[in-house]
Amino acid sequence: FVPGFNGLQGSISDPSAGAGFIGVTVDTNKSHMVRALLECIVYTQKQLVDAFLSETDYKIERLVVDGGIAKSDFILQHLADSTGLPVERPATVEQSVWGVALLAGLQSGVWKDRSQINTILHGDTKTFTPKKENSSELRSFHRWVRACKQFSNWNQHL
């Protein structure tokens, strides 16, 4: 799936790109389409990681994720495999909401200091480790990038 509803960002950066499925055949079913949507989420995140690494001097040792999509083991394992980085999911995936609530509690005196908050935040995490051999994952990513390029300049009138 190519997510160009409002153009494509990342390494392609084309505001006129379109969205759609590519490679659909008579044998394609719903599960294939859902998988394509989920892989698309992974590949857009991989593009962000790759861009960050190529444009900065930072070294990323691991990715820590949150939000509803972080509940998906499928996505997180594919993210680890495609980036080659371990991906950690905290016990609660709504870290932004927790952060706001904990800072408000700290400010209003519910907690004395940040050390009390740290004990709340550092629960069990699950780590998704990249598979040693991820060449098939990288081939799939490069194939997806080629598909994105097929949808480039789709809406040139915009």
GROMACS .gro file of C-alpha atoms in nm:
model
  158
    1PHE     CA    1   0.000   0.000   0.000
    2VAL     CA    2   0.123   0.349  -0.085
    3PRO     CA    3   0.002   0.608   0.171
    4GLY     CA    4  -0.003   0.914  -0.055
    5PHE     CA    5  -0.341   1.058   0.047
    6ASN     CA    6  -0.175   1.397   0.096
    7GLY     CA    7   0.134   1.322  -0.108
    8LEU     CA    8   0.440   1.136   0.016
    9GLN     CA    9   0.687   1.255   0.276
   10GLY     CA   10   1.020   1.108   0.374
   11SER     CA   11   1.281   1.035   0.116
   12ILE     CA   12   1.035   1.067  -0.174
   13SER     CA   13   0.886   1.403  -0.072
   14ASP     CA   14   0.623   1.443  -0.342
   15PRO     CA   15   0.310   1.644  -0.257
   16SER     CA   16   0.143   1.529  -0.580
   17ALA     CA   17   0.178   1.156  -0.512
   18GLY     CA   18  -0.134   0.943  -0.493
   19ALA     CA   19  -0.241   0.664  -0.260
   20GLY     CA   20  -0.334   0.310  -0.347
   21PHE     CA   21  -0.260  -0.057  -0.363
   22ILE     CA   22  -0.022  -0.191  -0.623
   23GLY     CA   23   0.025  -0.549  -0.736
   24VAL     CA   24  -0.333  -0.654  -0.663
   25THR     CA   25  -0.435  -0.972  -0.845
   26VAL     CA   26  -0.744  -1.189  -0.858
   27ASP     CA   27  -0.594  -1.392  -0.572
   28THR     CA   28  -0.553  -1.089  -0.343
   29ASN     CA   29  -0.780  -1.106  -0.039
   30LYS     CA   30  -0.855  -0.890   0.265
   31SER     CA   31  -0.570  -1.035   0.470
   32HIS     CA   32  -0.320  -0.939   0.199
   33MET     CA   33  -0.454  -0.584   0.195
   34VAL     CA   34  -0.447  -0.553   0.574
   35ARG     CA   35  -0.089  -0.681   0.579
   36ALA     CA   36   0.005  -0.425   0.313
   37LEU     CA   37  -0.144  -0.146   0.527
   38LEU     CA   38   0.047  -0.264   0.836
   39GLU     CA   39   0.374  -0.299   0.645
   40CYS     CA   40   0.322   0.052   0.509
   41ILE     CA   41   0.318   0.185   0.867
   42VAL     CA   42   0.647   0.007   0.937
   43TYR     CA   43   0.813   0.128   0.618
   44THR     CA   44   0.719   0.492   0.672
   45GLN     CA   45   0.875   0.468   1.020
   46LYS     CA   46   1.186   0.306   0.874
   47GLN     CA   47   1.216   0.600   0.635
   48LEU     CA   48   1.211   0.837   0.933
   49VAL     CA   49   1.478   0.639   1.117
   50ASP     CA   50   1.695   0.623   0.805
   51ALA     CA   51   1.657   0.997   0.745
   52PHE     CA   52   1.743   1.076   1.106
   53LEU     CA   53   2.055   0.860   1.092
   54SER     CA   54   2.171   1.001   0.760
   55GLU     CA   55   2.112   1.365   0.859
   56THR     CA   56   2.260   1.362   1.209
   57ASP     CA   57   2.564   1.230   1.392
   58TYR     CA   58   2.349   1.050   1.648
   59LYS     CA   59   2.359   0.675   1.693
   60ILE     CA   60   2.029   0.512   1.780
   61GLU     CA   61   2.063   0.211   2.008
   62ARG     CA   62   1.693   0.126   2.033
   63LEU     CA   63   1.348   0.255   1.949
   64VAL     CA   64   1.092   0.308   2.225
   65VAL     CA   65   0.736   0.319   2.099
   66ASP     CA   66   0.401   0.423   2.236
   67GLY     CA   67   0.049   0.490   2.116
   68GLY     CA   68  -0.224   0.253   2.012
   69ILE     CA   69  -0.037   0.109   1.715
   70ALA     CA   70   0.237  -0.003   1.955
   71LYS     CA   71   0.000  -0.277   2.073
   72SER     CA   72   0.069  -0.463   1.749
   73ASP     CA   73   0.341  -0.727   1.790
   74PHE     CA   74   0.340  -0.772   1.411
   75ILE     CA   75   0.427  -0.408   1.345
   76LEU     CA   76   0.691  -0.388   1.618
   77GLN     CA   77   0.869  -0.705   1.507
   78HIS     CA   78   0.873  -0.584   1.147
   79LEU     CA   79   1.000  -0.246   1.264
   80ALA     CA   80   1.286  -0.416   1.450
   81ASP     CA   81   1.364  -0.634   1.149
   82SER     CA   82   1.355  -0.351   0.895
   83THR     CA   83   1.559  -0.101   1.100
   84GLY     CA   84   1.793  -0.353   1.260
   85LEU     CA   85   1.721  -0.189   1.597
   86PRO     CA   86   1.561  -0.335   1.908
   87VAL     CA   87   1.213  -0.195   1.963
   88GLU     CA   88   1.086  -0.154   2.320
   89ARG     CA   89   0.721  -0.130   2.416
   90PRO     CA   90   0.647  -0.005   2.768
   91ALA     CA   91   0.387  -0.178   2.984
   92THR     CA   92   0.146   0.104   2.904
   93VAL     CA   93   0.150   0.233   2.549
   94GLU     CA   94  -0.020   0.564   2.627
   95GLN     CA   95   0.299   0.734   2.749
   96SER     CA   96   0.197   1.083   2.636
   97VAL     CA   97  -0.117   1.078   2.849
   98TRP     CA   98   0.075   0.932   3.142
   99GLY     CA   99   0.341   1.200   3.105
  100VAL     CA  100   0.089   1.483   3.124
  101ALA     CA  101  -0.088   1.328   3.422
  102LEU     CA  102   0.236   1.260   3.609
  103LEU     CA  103   0.372   1.611   3.549
  104ALA     CA  104   0.041   1.760   3.669
  105GLY     CA  105   0.061   1.540   3.979
  106LEU     CA  106   0.418   1.648   4.041
  107GLN     CA  107   0.324   2.014   4.006
  108SER     CA  108   0.025   1.982   4.238
  109GLY     CA  109   0.219   1.792   4.505
  110VAL     CA  110   0.082   1.440   4.456
  111TRP     CA  111   0.445   1.328   4.422
  112LYS     CA  112   0.739   1.487   4.598
  113ASP     CA  113   0.995   1.446   4.321
  114ARG     CA  114   1.071   1.279   3.989
  115SER     CA  115   1.212   0.966   4.154
  116GLN     CA  116   0.862   0.873   4.269
  117ILE     CA  117   0.737   0.914   3.912
  118ASN     CA  118   1.015   0.696   3.774
  119THR     CA  119   0.894   0.401   3.979
  120ILE     CA  120   0.552   0.437   3.814
  121LEU     CA  121   0.685   0.470   3.459
  122HIS     CA  122   0.939   0.190   3.461
  123GLY     CA  123   0.717  -0.115   3.447
  124ASP     CA  124   0.759  -0.424   3.235
  125THR     CA  125   0.871  -0.362   2.881
  126LYS     CA  126   0.866  -0.601   2.591
  127THR     CA  127   1.161  -0.589   2.352
  128PHE     CA  128   1.139  -0.693   1.990
  129THR     CA  129   1.484  -0.798   1.875
  130PRO     CA  130   1.578  -0.780   1.506
  131LYS     CA  131   1.620  -1.113   1.337
  132LYS     CA  132   1.979  -1.186   1.242
  133GLU     CA  133   1.883  -1.234   0.879
  134ASN     CA  134   1.662  -0.950   0.759
  135SER     CA  135   1.744  -0.949   0.387
  136SER     CA  136   1.387  -1.044   0.293
  137GLU     CA  137   1.255  -0.757   0.505
  138LEU     CA  138   1.490  -0.513   0.332
  139ARG     CA  139   1.390  -0.649  -0.010
  140SER     CA  140   1.025  -0.588   0.082
  141PHE     CA  141   1.108  -0.234   0.194
  142HIS     CA  142   1.291  -0.154  -0.132
  143ARG     CA  143   1.002  -0.300  -0.328
  144TRP     CA  144   0.765  -0.073  -0.134
  145VAL     CA  145   0.984   0.230  -0.212
  146ARG     CA  146   0.963   0.139  -0.583
  147ALA     CA  147   0.583   0.118  -0.548
  148CYS     CA  148   0.580   0.464  -0.388
  149LYS     CA  149   0.776   0.601  -0.682
  150GLN     CA  150   0.511   0.454  -0.915
  151PHE     CA  151   0.255   0.676  -0.742
  152SER     CA  152   0.475   0.987  -0.762
  153ASN     CA  153   0.345   1.275  -0.972
  154TRP     CA  154   0.007   1.106  -0.972
  155ASN     CA  155  -0.187   1.428  -0.905
  156GLN     CA  156   0.028   1.674  -1.095
  157HIS     CA  157  -0.258   1.922  -1.120
  158LEU     CA  158  -0.230   1.994  -0.745
   0.00000   0.00000   0.00000
